[in-house]
Short mmCIF file of C-alpha atoms in Angstrom, two decimals:
data_model
loop_
_atom_site.label_atom_id
_atom_site.label_comp_id
_atom_site.label_asym_id
_atom_site.label_seq_id
_atom_site.Cartn_x
_atom_site.Cartn_y
_atom_site.Cartn_z
CA UNK Z 1 0.00 0.00 0.00
CA UNK Z 2 1.09 3.54 -0.66
CA UNK Z 3 1.72 5.49 2.52
CA UNK Z 4 1.88 8.80 0.65
CA UNK Z 5 0.80 9.66 -2.85
CA UNK Z 6 0.79 13.22 -4.17
CA UNK Z 7 -0.65 14.26 -7.52
CA UNK Z 8 0.53 17.55 -9.00
CA UNK Z 9 0.67 19.03 -5.52
CA UNK Z 10 1.20 22.73 -5.78
CA UNK Z 11 1.62 25.62 -3.36
CA UNK Z 12 1.92 29.18 -4.52
CA UNK Z 13 2.48 32.30 -2.44
CA UNK Z 14 1.46 35.25 -4.58
CA UNK Z 15 2.89 34.36 -7.98
CA UNK Z 16 5.81 32.37 -6.57
CA UNK Z 17 5.45 28.58 -6.66
CA UNK Z 18 7.02 27.14 -3.52
CA UNK Z 19 5.98 23.58 -4.29
CA UNK Z 20 5.58 23.08 -8.01
CA UNK Z 21 3.34 20.21 -9.06
CA UNK Z 22 4.98 17.38 -7.13
CA UNK Z 23 4.07 13.78 -7.92
CA UNK Z 24 5.50 11.45 -5.33
CA UNK Z 25 4.82 7.96 -4.05
CA UNK Z 26 6.12 6.67 -0.74
CA UNK Z 27 5.50 3.00 -0.08
CA UNK Z 28 4.48 1.74 3.33
CA UNK Z 29 7.32 0.69 5.63
CA UNK Z 30 9.92 2.94 4.06
CA UNK Z 31 12.16 5.49 5.66
CA UNK Z 32 11.90 8.22 3.07
CA UNK Z 33 14.51 10.96 3.10
CA UNK Z 34 13.58 14.31 1.64
CA UNK Z 35 16.56 16.45 0.77
CA UNK Z 36 16.98 19.96 -0.47
CA UNK Z 37 18.68 23.20 0.26
CA UNK Z 38 17.07 25.84 2.50
CA UNK Z 39 14.03 27.28 0.76
CA UNK Z 40 13.68 24.32 -1.62
CA UNK Z 41 10.11 23.78 -0.38
CA UNK Z 42 10.58 20.69 1.81
CA UNK Z 43 8.80 22.04 4.88
CA UNK Z 44 5.97 23.52 2.82
CA UNK Z 45 5.49 20.10 1.23
CA UNK Z 46 5.30 18.39 4.64
CA UNK Z 47 3.06 21.15 5.99
CA UNK Z 48 0.56 20.55 3.19
CA UNK Z 49 0.47 16.81 3.81
CA UNK Z 50 -0.04 17.29 7.54
CA UNK Z 51 -2.73 19.99 7.37
CA UNK Z 52 -0.63 22.90 8.58
CA UNK Z 53 -0.98 24.68 5.24
CA UNK Z 54 -3.45 24.16 2.43
CA UNK Z 55 -2.44 23.20 -1.12
CA UNK Z 56 -3.12 25.74 -3.88
CA UNK Z 57 -3.89 22.90 -6.28
CA UNK Z 58 -3.33 19.19 -6.72
CA UNK Z 59 -4.27 16.38 -4.40
CA UNK Z 60 -2.74 13.78 -2.14
CA UNK Z 61 -3.61 10.72 -0.14
CA UNK Z 62 -2.14 9.38 3.08
CA UNK Z 63 -2.45 5.66 3.87
CA UNK Z 64 -4.95 5.37 1.05
CA UNK Z 65 -7.24 8.13 2.30
CA UNK Z 66 -7.62 11.27 0.21
CA UNK Z 67 -6.45 14.32 2.12
CA UNK Z 68 -6.67 16.62 3.81
CA UNK Z 69 -8.83 14.32 5.88
CA UNK Z 70 -9.64 14.49 9.57
CA UNK Z 71 -9.99 10.75 9.97
CA UNK Z 72 -6.40 10.12 8.93
CA UNK Z 73 -4.95 12.47 11.53
CA UNK Z 74 -5.04 9.91 14.33
CA UNK Z 75 -2.86 7.63 12.18
CA UNK Z 76 -0.12 10.16 11.51
CA UNK Z 77 2.50 11.64 13.80
CA UNK Z 78 4.11 14.94 12.99
CA UNK Z 79 7.16 16.74 14.25
CA UNK Z 80 6.89 20.12 12.50
CA UNK Z 81 9.82 22.44 12.04
CA UNK Z 82 10.28 25.58 14.14
CA UNK Z 83 7.55 24.60 16.56
CA UNK Z 84 7.34 25.78 20.11
CA UNK Z 85 6.11 23.27 22.61
CA UNK Z 86 3.60 24.10 25.34
CA UNK Z 87 6.01 25.66 27.81
CA UNK Z 88 3.69 25.55 30.81
CA UNK Z 89 3.29 21.77 30.61
CA UNK Z 90 5.61 19.03 31.82
CA UNK Z 91 6.90 16.53 29.25
CA UNK Z 92 4.48 13.94 30.59
CA UNK Z 93 1.45 16.25 30.41
CA UNK Z 94 2.54 17.30 26.97
CA UNK Z 95 2.41 13.73 25.72
CA UNK Z 96 -0.88 12.98 27.45
CA UNK Z 97 -2.55 16.12 26.10
CA UNK Z 98 -1.40 15.71 22.51
CA UNK Z 99 -2.19 12.01 22.53
CA UNK Z 100 -5.72 12.71 23.75
CA UNK Z 101 -6.15 15.09 20.79
CA UNK Z 102 -5.40 12.14 18.53
CA UNK Z 103 -8.17 10.23 20.26
CA UNK Z 104 -5.93 7.92 22.26
CA UNK Z 105 -5.48 8.24 25.99
CA UNK Z 106 -2.12 6.97 27.10
CA UNK Z 107 -1.02 5.74 30.50
CA UNK Z 108 1.86 7.15 32.52
CA UNK Z 109 3.80 3.96 31.76
CA UNK Z 110 3.34 4.46 28.01
CA UNK Z 111 4.54 8.05 28.30
CA UNK Z 112 7.57 6.92 30.31
CA UNK Z 113 8.31 4.29 27.67
CA UNK Z 114 8.27 6.82 24.83
CA UNK Z 115 10.31 9.32 26.84
CA UNK Z 116 12.86 6.57 27.40
CA UNK Z 117 12.93 5.81 23.68
CA UNK Z 118 13.98 9.39 22.93
CA UNK Z 119 16.33 9.64 25.90
CA UNK Z 120 14.20 11.82 28.15
CA UNK Z 121 13.34 9.27 30.85
CA UNK Z 122 14.56 11.57 33.63
CA UNK Z 123 12.64 14.62 32.40
CA UNK Z 124 9.02 13.45 32.54
CA UNK Z 125 7.98 15.81 35.31
CA UNK Z 126 10.15 18.71 34.24
CA UNK Z 127 8.43 21.71 32.66
CA UNK Z 128 9.12 22.19 28.98
CA UNK Z 129 10.13 25.82 29.62
CA UNK Z 130 13.20 24.46 31.46
CA UNK Z 131 14.20 22.17 28.57
CA UNK Z 132 17.31 22.72 26.47
CA UNK Z 133 17.00 22.92 22.67
CA UNK Z 134 18.04 19.29 22.28
CA UNK Z 135 15.53 18.11 24.89
CA UNK Z 136 12.75 20.00 23.13
CA UNK Z 137 13.74 18.35 19.89
CA UNK Z 138 13.55 14.94 21.54
CA UNK Z 139 10.17 15.74 23.06
CA UNK Z 140 9.04 16.85 19.60
CA UNK Z 141 9.87 13.36 18.34
CA UNK Z 142 8.24 11.74 21.38
CA UNK Z 143 4.95 13.57 20.80
CA UNK Z 144 5.00 12.47 17.16
CA UNK Z 145 5.08 8.78 18.11
CA UNK Z 146 3.18 8.71 21.42
CA UNK Z 147 -0.15 7.76 19.83
CA UNK Z 148 1.40 4.88 17.84
CA UNK Z 149 0.86 6.32 14.35
CA UNK Z 150 1.44 4.36 11.16
CA UNK Z 151 2.95 7.27 9.25
CA UNK Z 152 5.43 9.63 10.88
CA UNK Z 153 6.61 12.96 9.49
CA UNK Z 154 9.85 14.26 10.98
CA UNK Z 155 11.09 17.64 9.83
CA UNK Z 156 14.83 17.69 10.53
CA UNK Z 157 14.64 15.41 13.56
CA UNK Z 158 18.29 15.57 14.54
CA UNK Z 159 19.30 19.13 13.69
CA UNK Z 160 20.85 20.70 16.76
CA UNK Z 161 21.37 17.39 18.56
CA UNK Z 162 24.77 16.19 19.72
CA UNK Z 163 26.27 13.19 17.93
CA UNK Z 164 25.29 10.69 20.62
CA UNK Z 165 21.68 11.87 20.73
CA UNK Z 166 21.49 11.90 16.94
CA UNK Z 167 22.69 8.31 16.83
CA UNK Z 168 20.09 7.41 19.43
CA UNK Z 169 17.37 8.99 17.26
CA UNK Z 170 18.67 7.18 14.16
CA UNK Z 171 18.28 3.87 15.97
CA UNK Z 172 14.78 4.88 17.04
CA UNK Z 173 13.79 5.74 13.46
CA UNK Z 174 15.11 2.42 12.20
CA UNK Z 175 13.25 0.57 14.97
CA UNK Z 176 10.05 2.38 13.96
CA UNK Z 177 10.53 1.09 10.43
CA UNK Z 178 11.10 -2.42 11.79
CA UNK Z 179 7.71 -2.15 13.50
CA UNK Z 180 6.17 -1.56 10.06
CA UNK Z 181 5.80 2.20 10.30
CA UNK Z 182 6.56 4.60 7.49
CA UNK Z 183 8.87 7.50 8.28
CA UNK Z 184 9.03 10.54 6.05
CA UNK Z 185 11.88 12.79 7.12
CA UNK Z 186 13.71 15.85 5.91
CA UNK Z 187 17.28 16.48 6.84
CA UNK Z 188 20.29 18.57 6.06
CA UNK Z 189 22.52 15.83 7.37
CA UNK Z 190 23.32 13.84 4.24
CA UNK Z 191 25.27 11.17 6.11
CA UNK Z 192 22.22 10.56 8.25
CA UNK Z 193 19.92 10.21 5.25
CA UNK Z 194 22.38 7.93 3.47
CA UNK Z 195 22.68 5.76 6.55
CA UNK Z 196 19.06 5.26 7.51
CA UNK Z 197 16.80 6.10 4.56
CA UNK Z 198 15.70 3.42 2.15
CA UNK Z 199 14.41 5.88 -0.46
CA UNK Z 200 15.41 9.45 -1.14
CA UNK Z 201 14.11 12.42 -3.09
CA UNK Z 202 16.08 15.55 -3.84
CA UNK Z 203 14.06 18.74 -4.07
CA UNK Z 204 15.11 21.92 -5.81
CA UNK Z 205 13.15 25.10 -6.53
CA UNK Z 206 9.85 23.52 -5.52
CA UNK Z 207 10.19 20.37 -7.61
CA UNK Z 208 11.71 16.92 -7.18
CA UNK Z 209 14.75 16.58 -9.42
CA UNK Z 210 15.71 13.03 -8.47
CA UNK Z 211 14.15 10.27 -6.44
CA UNK Z 212 14.71 6.60 -5.84
CA UNK Z 213 16.57 4.16 -3.62
CA UNK Z 214 20.21 4.85 -2.80
CA UNK Z 215 21.23 2.21 -5.37
CA UNK Z 216 19.05 3.78 -8.05
CA UNK Z 217 20.53 7.18 -7.36
CA UNK Z 218 24.02 5.72 -7.41
CA UNK Z 219 23.42 4.07 -10.76
CA UNK Z 220 22.29 7.43 -12.07
CA UNK Z 221 25.49 9.01 -10.83
CA UNK Z 222 27.56 5.93 -11.58
CA UNK Z 223 30.08 7.82 -13.71
CA UNK Z 224 31.64 8.76 -10.40
CA UNK Z 225 32.88 5.34 -9.15
CA UNK Z 226 36.45 5.87 -8.06
CA UNK Z 227 38.83 2.89 -8.00
CA UNK Z 228 42.16 3.07 -6.21
CA UNK Z 229 44.68 0.26 -6.55
CA UNK Z 230 47.82 -0.29 -4.46
CA UNK Z 231 50.29 -2.30 -6.45
CA UNK Z 232 53.93 -3.16 -7.19
CA UNK Z 233 55.80 -0.72 -9.43
CA UNK Z 234 54.75 -1.26 -13.04
CA UNK Z 235 57.64 -2.59 -15.21
CA UNK Z 236 58.94 0.13 -17.53
CA UNK Z 237 58.12 -1.90 -20.64
CA UNK Z 238 54.48 -2.35 -19.65
CA UNK Z 239 53.72 1.08 -18.17
CA UNK Z 240 53.10 2.98 -21.39
CA UNK Z 241 50.74 0.30 -22.76
CA UNK Z 242 48.85 -0.06 -19.45
CA UNK Z 243 48.37 3.68 -18.90
CA UNK Z 244 47.24 4.11 -22.49
CA UNK Z 245 44.56 1.47 -21.92
CA UNK Z 246 43.54 2.96 -18.56
CA UNK Z 247 42.97 6.35 -20.17
CA UNK Z 248 40.42 4.77 -22.47
CA UNK Z 249 38.83 2.79 -19.65
CA UNK Z 250 38.08 5.74 -17.33
CA UNK Z 251 38.70 9.36 -16.47
CA UNK Z 252 40.69 11.35 -13.94
CA UNK Z 253 43.62 8.94 -14.02
CA UNK Z 254 46.16 9.59 -11.26
CA UNK Z 255 49.33 7.56 -11.14
CA UNK Z 256 52.20 7.13 -8.73
CA UNK Z 257 54.67 4.20 -8.64
CA UNK Z 258 52.61 2.41 -5.96
CA UNK Z 259 49.08 3.72 -6.52
CA UNK Z 260 46.76 4.19 -9.45
CA UNK Z 261 43.43 5.98 -9.09
CA UNK Z 262 40.83 6.13 -11.81
CA UNK Z 263 37.19 7.09 -12.11
CA UNK Z 264 35.01 4.72 -14.11
CA UNK Z 265 31.43 4.72 -15.31
CA UNK Z 266 30.52 1.12 -14.55
CA UNK Z 267 31.26 -1.56 -12.00
CA UNK Z 268 32.15 -3.91 -14.87
CA UNK Z 269 35.22 -1.83 -15.58
CA UNK Z 270 36.70 -2.66 -12.18
CA UNK Z 271 37.27 -6.31 -13.13
CA UNK Z 272 38.78 -5.25 -16.45
CA UNK Z 273 41.21 -2.92 -14.71
CA UNK Z 274 42.37 -5.63 -12.31
CA UNK Z 275 42.79 -8.01 -15.24
CA UNK Z 276 44.85 -5.42 -17.13
CA UNK Z 277 47.24 -5.08 -14.18
CA UNK Z 278 47.68 -8.83 -13.75
CA UNK Z 279 48.25 -9.27 -17.49
CA UNK Z 280 51.15 -6.82 -17.10
CA UNK Z 281 52.48 -9.00 -14.24
CA UNK Z 282 51.80 -6.32 -11.63
CA UNK Z 283 50.83 -7.55 -8.16
CA UNK Z 284 47.81 -5.77 -6.65
CA UNK Z 285 47.72 -5.50 -2.85
CA UNK Z 286 44.54 -3.54 -2.30
CA UNK Z 287 41.56 -2.31 -4.30
CA UNK Z 288 39.37 0.48 -2.91
CA UNK Z 289 36.11 1.31 -4.60
CA UNK Z 290 34.42 4.58 -3.64
CA UNK Z 291 30.87 4.99 -4.85
CA UNK Z 292 29.43 8.49 -4.99
CA UNK Z 293 28.22 9.64 -1.59
CA UNK Z 294 24.85 11.28 -1.21
CA UNK Z 295 26.68 14.50 -0.50
CA UNK Z 296 28.45 14.26 -3.85
CA UNK Z 297 25.18 13.53 -5.63
CA UNK Z 298 23.47 16.35 -3.80
CA UNK Z 299 26.23 18.80 -4.63
CA UNK Z 300 26.17 17.66 -8.25
CA UNK Z 301 22.67 19.10 -8.43
CA UNK V 1 -12.65 19.01 21.38
CA UNK V 2 -13.05 17.95 25.00
CA UNK V 3 -9.28 17.92 25.55
CA UNK V 4 -8.89 21.41 24.08
CA UNK V 5 -11.91 22.74 25.96
CA UNK V 6 -10.65 21.26 29.23
CA UNK V 7 -7.21 22.78 28.74
CA UNK V 8 -8.71 26.16 27.91
CA UNK V 9 -11.04 25.99 30.92
CA UNK V 10 -8.27 25.08 33.35
CA UNK V 11 -5.76 27.56 31.92
CA UNK V 12 -8.31 30.38 32.27
CA UNK V 13 -8.65 29.69 35.98
CA UNK V 14 -4.87 29.72 36.40
CA UNK V 15 -4.19 33.26 35.20
CA UNK V 16 -4.01 36.18 37.59
CA UNK V 17 -6.39 38.14 35.34
CA UNK V 18 -9.10 35.54 35.78
CA UNK V 19 -8.62 35.42 39.54
CA UNK V 20 -9.07 39.22 39.70
CA UNK V 21 -12.16 39.07 37.47
CA UNK V 22 -13.74 36.27 39.51
CA UNK V 23 -12.98 38.24 42.67
CA UNK V 24 -14.67 41.33 41.19
CA UNK V 25 -17.75 39.31 40.24
CA UNK V 26 -18.03 37.60 43.60
CA UNK V 27 -17.36 40.69 45.70
CA UNK V 28 -19.82 42.74 43.63
CA UNK V 29 -22.44 40.00 43.86
CA UNK V 30 -21.97 39.61 47.60
CA UNK V 31 -21.99 43.24 48.64
CA UNK V 32 -24.58 44.45 46.13
CA UNK V 33 -26.93 41.70 47.25
CA UNK V 34 -26.18 42.34 50.90
CA UNK V 35 -26.77 46.08 50.71
CA UNK V 36 -29.44 46.08 48.00
CA UNK V 37 -32.13 46.88 50.60
CA UNK V 38 -30.40 50.19 51.30
CA UNK V 39 -30.44 51.00 47.57
CA UNK V 40 -34.12 50.11 47.42
CA UNK V 41 -34.95 52.64 50.15
CA UNK V 42 -32.78 55.37 48.58
CA UNK V 43 -34.37 55.46 45.10
CA UNK V 44 -37.85 54.88 43.82
CA UNK V 45 -38.13 51.49 42.09
CA UNK V 46 -40.94 49.66 40.38
CA UNK V 47 -42.22 46.43 41.82
CA UNK V 48 -40.37 44.47 39.13
CA UNK V 49 -37.14 46.34 39.76
CA UNK V 50 -37.56 45.66 43.46
CA UNK V 51 -37.86 41.96 42.72
CA UNK V 52 -34.50 41.95 40.96
CA UNK V 53 -32.74 44.37 43.26
CA UNK V 54 -30.28 41.73 44.51
CA UNK V 55 -28.83 41.12 41.06
CA UNK V 56 -28.46 44.80 40.14
CA UNK V 57 -24.79 45.05 41.10
CA UNK V 58 -23.74 41.97 39.20
CA UNK V 59 -25.81 42.97 36.15
CA UNK V 60 -24.23 46.43 36.16
CA UNK V 61 -20.72 44.93 36.20
CA UNK V 62 -21.50 42.40 33.50
CA UNK V 63 -23.36 44.83 31.23
CA UNK V 64 -20.70 47.53 31.37
CA UNK V 65 -17.50 45.57 31.97
CA UNK V 66 -18.42 42.05 30.81
CA UNK V 67 -17.09 42.54 27.30
CA UNK V 68 -13.87 44.01 28.69
CA UNK V 69 -13.43 41.06 31.04
CA UNK V 70 -14.11 38.52 28.29
CA UNK V 71 -11.74 40.27 25.91
CA UNK V 72 -9.12 40.44 28.64
CA UNK V 73 -9.15 36.68 29.04
CA UNK V 74 -9.94 35.43 25.54
CA UNK V 75 -8.57 38.00 23.09
CA UNK V 76 -5.63 35.71 22.27
CA UNK V 77 -7.17 32.29 22.70
CA UNK V 78 -6.58 31.38 19.05
CA UNK V 79 -3.92 33.76 17.75
CA UNK V 80 -1.55 33.08 20.66
CA UNK V 81 -1.37 29.43 19.59
CA UNK V 82 -0.72 30.52 15.99
CA UNK V 83 1.82 33.15 17.03
CA UNK V 84 3.75 30.70 19.24
CA UNK V 85 3.32 27.96 16.62
CA UNK V 86 1.81 25.53 19.11
CA UNK V 87 -1.18 25.53 16.76
CA UNK V 88 0.87 23.29 14.48
CA UNK V 89 0.62 20.49 17.03
CA UNK V 90 -3.12 20.96 17.29
CA UNK V 91 -3.99 21.14 13.57
CA UNK V 92 -1.95 18.03 12.77
CA UNK V 93 -3.93 16.05 15.33
CA UNK V 94 -7.51 17.18 15.21
CA UNK V 95 -9.91 19.13 13.03
CA UNK V 96 -9.83 22.90 12.96
CA UNK V 97 -13.50 23.02 13.92
CA UNK V 98 -12.80 20.95 17.01
CA UNK V 99 -10.00 23.32 17.97
CA UNK V 100 -12.20 26.39 17.52
CA UNK V 101 -15.24 24.98 19.31
CA UNK V 102 -13.03 23.46 21.99
CA UNK V 103 -11.58 26.90 22.71
CA UNK V 104 -15.07 28.40 22.71
CA UNK V 105 -16.45 25.68 24.99
CA UNK V 106 -13.59 26.12 27.48
CA UNK V 107 -14.17 29.87 27.71
CA UNK V 108 -17.95 29.44 27.81
CA UNK V 109 -17.81 26.99 30.73
CA UNK V 110 -15.41 29.28 32.57
CA UNK V 111 -17.90 32.15 32.37
CA UNK V 112 -20.85 29.87 33.03
CA UNK V 113 -19.19 28.60 36.21
CA UNK V 114 -18.16 32.08 37.35
CA UNK V 115 -21.62 33.57 36.74
CA UNK V 116 -23.37 30.57 38.29
CA UNK V 117 -21.35 30.93 41.49
CA UNK V 118 -22.13 34.66 41.54
CA UNK V 119 -25.86 33.97 41.17
CA UNK V 120 -25.73 31.29 43.86
CA UNK V 121 -24.05 33.81 46.14
CA UNK V 122 -26.84 36.30 45.42
CA UNK V 123 -29.49 33.68 46.03
CA UNK V 124 -28.28 33.43 49.65
CA UNK V 125 -29.62 36.95 50.20
CA UNK V 126 -32.55 36.98 47.76
CA UNK V 127 -33.63 33.46 48.72
CA UNK V 128 -34.36 32.71 45.08
CA UNK V 129 -32.47 31.83 41.91
CA UNK V 130 -33.66 33.94 38.97
CA UNK V 131 -33.26 31.61 35.98
CA UNK V 132 -34.55 34.20 33.52
CA UNK V 133 -31.93 36.83 34.36
CA UNK V 134 -29.29 34.14 34.65
CA UNK V 135 -30.16 32.96 31.11
CA UNK V 136 -30.03 36.53 29.81
CA UNK V 137 -26.58 37.01 31.33
CA UNK V 138 -25.37 33.71 29.88
CA UNK V 139 -26.69 34.77 26.45
CA UNK V 140 -24.76 38.03 26.70
CA UNK V 141 -21.60 36.19 27.77
CA UNK V 142 -21.99 33.76 24.86
CA UNK V 143 -22.13 36.71 22.47
CA UNK V 144 -19.09 38.32 24.09
CA UNK V 145 -17.02 35.13 23.99
CA UNK V 146 -17.94 34.55 20.33
CA UNK V 147 -16.86 38.09 19.50
CA UNK V 148 -13.53 37.55 21.29
CA UNK V 149 -12.98 34.26 19.45
CA UNK V 150 -13.84 35.86 16.10
CA UNK V 151 -11.42 38.70 16.78
CA UNK V 152 -8.70 36.23 17.79
CA UNK V 153 -9.17 34.35 14.52
CA UNK V 154 -9.29 37.43 12.29
CA UNK V 155 -6.34 39.31 13.83
CA UNK V 156 -3.15 37.22 13.90
CA UNK V 157 -1.15 39.23 16.44
CA UNK V 158 -2.00 38.92 20.16
CA UNK V 159 -0.61 42.40 20.91
CA UNK V 160 -3.09 43.93 18.47
CA UNK V 161 -6.04 41.92 19.79
CA UNK V 162 -5.13 43.05 23.31
CA UNK V 163 -5.40 46.68 22.20
CA UNK V 164 -8.55 46.05 20.16
CA UNK V 165 -10.01 44.02 23.00
CA UNK V 166 -9.67 46.90 25.44
CA UNK V 167 -11.13 49.30 22.87
CA UNK V 168 -14.07 47.06 22.03
CA UNK V 169 -14.55 46.17 25.69
CA UNK V 170 -14.91 49.82 26.64
CA UNK V 171 -16.91 50.95 23.63
CA UNK V 172 -19.23 47.97 23.15
CA UNK V 173 -21.57 48.64 26.10
CA UNK V 174 -21.71 52.38 25.38
CA UNK V 175 -22.34 51.97 21.67
CA UNK V 176 -24.60 48.99 22.29
CA UNK V 177 -26.79 50.95 24.69
CA UNK V 178 -26.85 53.97 22.36
CA UNK V 179 -27.74 51.88 19.30
CA UNK V 180 -30.42 50.03 21.24
CA UNK V 181 -32.09 53.21 22.48
CA UNK V 182 -31.48 55.79 19.72
CA UNK V 183 -34.24 57.07 17.40
CA UNK V 184 -31.75 57.93 14.65
CA UNK V 185 -32.95 55.88 11.69
CA UNK V 186 -29.48 55.76 10.14
CA UNK V 187 -28.10 54.10 13.22
CA UNK V 188 -31.00 52.30 14.81
CA UNK V 189 -31.07 49.38 12.33
CA UNK V 190 -27.79 48.31 13.87
CA UNK V 191 -29.68 47.52 17.06
CA UNK V 192 -30.66 44.16 15.58
CA UNK V 193 -26.99 43.17 15.63
CA UNK V 194 -26.50 44.39 19.20
CA UNK V 195 -27.15 42.01 22.10
CA UNK V 196 -28.21 44.89 24.34
CA UNK V 197 -31.32 45.51 22.22
CA UNK V 198 -32.62 42.03 23.05
CA UNK V 199 -32.00 42.56 26.75
CA UNK V 200 -33.99 45.79 27.09
CA UNK V 201 -37.31 43.95 27.24
CA UNK V 202 -37.93 41.09 29.63
CA UNK V 203 -38.97 38.56 27.04
CA UNK V 204 -37.49 35.61 25.26
CA UNK V 205 -36.08 37.71 22.43
CA UNK V 206 -32.77 37.37 24.25
CA UNK V 207 -32.53 33.91 22.66
CA UNK V 208 -31.70 35.73 19.40
CA UNK V 209 -28.39 36.64 21.05
CA UNK V 210 -27.41 32.96 20.83
CA UNK V 211 -28.12 33.12 17.09
CA UNK V 212 -25.87 36.17 16.74
CA UNK V 213 -23.15 34.32 18.65
CA UNK V 214 -23.65 31.35 16.32
CA UNK V 215 -23.21 33.57 13.28
CA UNK V 216 -19.97 34.98 14.64
CA UNK V 217 -18.67 31.49 15.41
CA UNK V 218 -19.62 30.35 11.90
CA UNK V 219 -17.68 33.30 10.46
CA UNK V 220 -14.74 32.48 12.74
CA UNK V 221 -14.83 28.83 11.64
CA UNK V 222 -14.87 29.78 7.95
CA UNK V 223 -11.83 32.02 8.35
CA UNK V 224 -10.03 29.59 10.65
CA UNK V 225 -10.44 26.75 8.13
CA UNK V 226 -8.47 28.78 5.59
CA UNK V 227 -5.71 29.89 7.96
CA UNK V 228 -2.17 28.66 7.50
CA UNK V 229 0.20 28.05 10.35
#
C-alpha cells in the first residue's frame, strides 16, 4: 500500500510557486529521506500533507485516504519544524494532552516508555520551559510517536542534537521502520539520510529533481565510481601500454609508482582494470572502490 | 474538542487576570446583594425592579464591563497558539472546527461557572435563583465570547487583539446601549446586531443573542479553516 501519494501538488504564495506540481509515491514501511537546500520547499510540502498549510492545487492521499482528511490524523504523527512546545506543561502532560487530541489516551507507563525511547526518561515531570534545545527536539519526536501512528513525518529530527543523541534517534527511526511504520523525514545531514533512509528524493526550486533508492541514485550518478589500486611498481616496458589502456577505460587517471586511481562509469570496468594489471604481471595489494556519496550527488545538483 | 476545551477551561482559571475578574464578580455579587435593601430605600423602584434588586450590582458589572473582562481573558485564545506555533501540534492532530469549538467551549464553561457561582451567592440573600436573568446574562456572555474568538481568529497578532479588546470592551456597552435606544434611523437598524437591544425587554427575544453568537462562530470557523500556520 502507498503510505503517501501526491498528484501535482502545488503551493503558490502570490505568484511564486514554492511547491511546483509534485508527484511522489512513498511505499508503506519505508524510511523516506527528503533532501533539499534551504528554501527548496521541503517544509511547505510536509506542511501541506499534515494539514498545517493548504495546497493551492493538486491532491494527495495518506495511507490510502484522500487528504486533507480528519480521519487520517489519528494515524499520523508529525514533528513540525520551528515549533514551540507548550512551555507551561511538563513533558508527561505534553504527551498525554497531545495524545488525547489524537483520540488515544495513554497511561503514565506508556509516556515513560516513549520518553525513554527518545532519551528523556529523567525529564518526565520537568516543565518544557526548562528544557534545552536538544531536549525539546527529543520531546518533539516523542509527541510524534506517542499515539502509535502508522505514518510519521519528521522535519529535521536531529538538527541541533549532539552526535550521541542523533545516533540514538537514528536507531529509534530504524526501529520504527522495523515495526512496520513509514517514516518521512527531511534532513540537512546527508550522512544521516544515506545511513538510515531506504528511499530518497532531492528537491530543488519547488520540484523533485531526483528520487529513488540509494542504489538507483548511485546508478544514475555511476560515472563517479572511483577505483584506487595499491600495487607493485609497473615494469617500464608495460607502463606505457597499461596507462594508455587505462585512459580509455576511465577518467581522472592519477598515477604514482605504488598507486593508481581512476574514475570509471561502470562496476564492470573494475574487473577489467584488475585483469589489465595482472596481465602486465603487476601484483595488486589492495583495491578500494568509492561509490558516490549522497553529498556528492546532492552537490552535483 | 473535549481535551482542548478542558485545557482552555483550566488555563483560564490559572491566570491572575481571571482570579481578579472572579474576585470582582463575587465581591460585587456579595456586597450588592447584601446592601441592595439600602439602595431600594434610597431610590424609587418599580415592583419588578424591586424583585430583581439583589442582582443589580452583578448585572451592572456584566453589562458595562463584561465585554472588557471577556476580551481580557480570551482576546488571544486562538492567535496566541498561531503566534507561538503551538497551533501546528493541534492542527496536525484534530480538526480545525474541534479546535475552535473546543476553545469556545472552554471559555464558555469558565464564564458559566463564574456567573453561576455569583448567582448562587446572590441567592443566599434573595432566597431565590432567577433563571430568567441568569439565562439573559449567559446569552450576553456567549455573544461576548464569540466576539472575542472571532477577533482572535481574524487578527493574527496577540498584541493587536489586546489593544482592540480593550477598545471594544470599553466601547461595546456604550455603543450597544446607544444603538439600542437611539431614534436615529441611520443608526437604529444596527440595534438588531446588538445584544443589548434584546435585553432591554424582559422577554425571550434574548434567545436571538445565541443566534448572533452562532453567526460569529460560523464566520470564525470559515476564516479559521483557511488559515495557515
